[in-house]
Amino acid sequence: MNTLFRSTRSSAIAAMAMALCAGWLTSAAQAADPKNGAALYNQHCANCHGQRGAPVMPGVPDFSRRERLMQSDLDLIKAISRGKGMMPAYQGLLSENDILDVISHLRNLR
C-alpha cells in the first residue's frame, strides 16, 4: 500500500512538472513578437531562406510551403540554436526569445 502511494505521488509530481513545462513553452510562443521576428529574419535568414520563406539557395528549407514548420517550437529552437547543414548556429547570437520571435514570424508568413 505504501509503495502504491509513493508511485502515485511520484507520477502526480512528474505530471505536474510536465504540465508546467508545456505551459511555459506555450505561453512563450504566444508571447513571441512576430514584428521583431521579421526584423531578425530579414537580418539573419532572408539571404538564404528568401524574403517570403521561399529559398534562394539549393537545399535550403522552403518555409513558404509550411512543411518545415510542422515541427514543434522546441524542435525549431533546437535547430536554429545548434545550426543545421549549411546554417550556422545562432546560440549566443540570438536569445531564445529572439528565436521564438523568428519562429512566430515564420508561422505568420503568407
PDB file of C-alpha atoms in Angstrom, residues 46-110:
ATOM      1  CA  ALA A  46      16.449  36.035 -45.680  1.00  0.00           C
ATOM      2  CA  ASN A  47      19.696  35.811 -47.673  1.00  0.00           C
ATOM      3  CA  CYS A  48      19.324  32.012 -47.791  1.00  0.00           C
ATOM      4  CA  HIS A  49      15.656  31.389 -46.940  1.00  0.00           C
ATOM      5  CA  GLY A  50      14.232  34.244 -49.036  1.00  0.00           C
ATOM      6  CA  GLN A  51      12.126  37.234 -48.021  1.00  0.00           C
ATOM      7  CA  ARG A  52       8.852  35.272 -48.068  1.00  0.00           C
ATOM      8  CA  GLY A  53      10.293  31.924 -46.950  1.00  0.00           C
ATOM      9  CA  ALA A  54      10.970  30.594 -50.474  1.00  0.00           C
ATOM     10  CA  PRO A  55      14.664  29.640 -50.570  1.00  0.00           C
ATOM     11  CA  VAL A  56      17.165  31.391 -52.802  1.00  0.00           C
ATOM     12  CA  MET A  57      19.808  28.676 -52.331  1.00  0.00           C
ATOM     13  CA  PRO A  58      19.505  24.984 -53.226  1.00  0.00           C
ATOM     14  CA  GLY A  59      18.952  22.604 -50.327  1.00  0.00           C
ATOM     15  CA  VAL A  60      17.549  25.267 -48.013  1.00  0.00           C
ATOM     16  CA  PRO A  61      14.167  24.517 -46.362  1.00  0.00           C
ATOM     17  CA  ASP A  62      11.181  26.150 -48.040  1.00  0.00           C
ATOM     18  CA  PHE A  63       9.160  27.857 -45.313  1.00  0.00           C
ATOM     19  CA  SER A  64       6.625  29.170 -47.817  1.00  0.00           C
ATOM     20  CA  ARG A  65       5.300  25.607 -48.250  1.00  0.00           C
ATOM     21  CA  ARG A  66       4.876  25.358 -44.446  1.00  0.00           C
ATOM     22  CA  GLU A  67       6.002  21.701 -44.202  1.00  0.00           C
ATOM     23  CA  ARG A  68       9.172  22.597 -42.290  1.00  0.00           C
ATOM     24  CA  LEU A  69       7.014  24.477 -39.793  1.00  0.00           C
ATOM     25  CA  MET A  70       5.064  21.334 -38.848  1.00  0.00           C
ATOM     26  CA  GLN A  71       7.639  20.799 -36.090  1.00  0.00           C
ATOM     27  CA  SER A  72       7.172  21.920 -32.502  1.00  0.00           C
ATOM     28  CA  ASP A  73       8.608  25.240 -31.369  1.00  0.00           C
ATOM     29  CA  LEU A  74      11.085  23.315 -29.220  1.00  0.00           C
ATOM     30  CA  ASP A  75      12.399  21.372 -32.245  1.00  0.00           C
ATOM     31  CA  LEU A  76      12.720  24.587 -34.252  1.00  0.00           C
ATOM     32  CA  ILE A  77      14.504  26.334 -31.361  1.00  0.00           C
ATOM     33  CA  LYS A  78      16.996  23.472 -31.213  1.00  0.00           C
ATOM     34  CA  ALA A  79      17.623  23.536 -34.972  1.00  0.00           C
ATOM     35  CA  ILE A  80      18.145  27.307 -35.052  1.00  0.00           C
ATOM     36  CA  SER A  81      20.254  27.332 -31.891  1.00  0.00           C
ATOM     37  CA  ARG A  82      22.523  24.469 -32.968  1.00  0.00           C
ATOM     38  CA  GLY A  83      22.564  25.147 -36.687  1.00  0.00           C
ATOM     39  CA  LYS A  84      21.886  22.528 -39.313  1.00  0.00           C
ATOM     40  CA  GLY A  85      23.659  21.711 -42.549  1.00  0.00           C
ATOM     41  CA  MET A  86      24.964  24.964 -44.025  1.00  0.00           C
ATOM     42  CA  MET A  87      23.074  27.066 -41.479  1.00  0.00           C
ATOM     43  CA  PRO A  88      25.277  28.374 -38.676  1.00  0.00           C
ATOM     44  CA  ALA A  89      24.350  28.005 -35.011  1.00  0.00           C
ATOM     45  CA  TYR A  90      22.610  31.052 -33.605  1.00  0.00           C
ATOM     46  CA  GLN A  91      23.009  30.089 -29.942  1.00  0.00           C
ATOM     47  CA  GLY A  92      24.779  33.009 -28.295  1.00  0.00           C
ATOM     48  CA  LEU A  93      23.958  35.304 -31.217  1.00  0.00           C
ATOM     49  CA  LEU A  94      20.192  35.275 -30.720  1.00  0.00           C
ATOM     50  CA  SER A  95      18.425  34.825 -27.401  1.00  0.00           C
ATOM     51  CA  GLU A  96      15.768  32.129 -27.038  1.00  0.00           C
ATOM     52  CA  ASN A  97      13.132  34.890 -27.087  1.00  0.00           C
ATOM     53  CA  ASP A  98      14.584  36.234 -30.349  1.00  0.00           C
ATOM     54  CA  ILE A  99      14.449  32.741 -31.845  1.00  0.00           C
ATOM     55  CA  LEU A 100      10.817  32.399 -30.730  1.00  0.00           C
ATOM     56  CA  ASP A 101      10.131  35.757 -32.399  1.00  0.00           C
ATOM     57  CA  VAL A 102      11.627  34.441 -35.657  1.00  0.00           C
ATOM     58  CA  ILE A 103       9.540  31.263 -35.381  1.00  0.00           C
ATOM     59  CA  SER A 104       6.438  33.360 -34.796  1.00  0.00           C
ATOM     60  CA  HIS A 105       7.246  35.403 -37.913  1.00  0.00           C
ATOM     61  CA  LEU A 106       7.710  32.226 -39.967  1.00  0.00           C
ATOM     62  CA  ARG A 107       4.409  30.794 -38.750  1.00  0.00           C
ATOM     63  CA  ASN A 108       2.685  34.038 -39.829  1.00  0.00           C
ATOM     64  CA  LEU A 109       4.178  34.179 -43.349  1.00  0.00           C
ATOM     65  CA  ARG A 110       1.518  34.225 -46.073  1.00  0.00           C
TER      66      ARG A 110
END
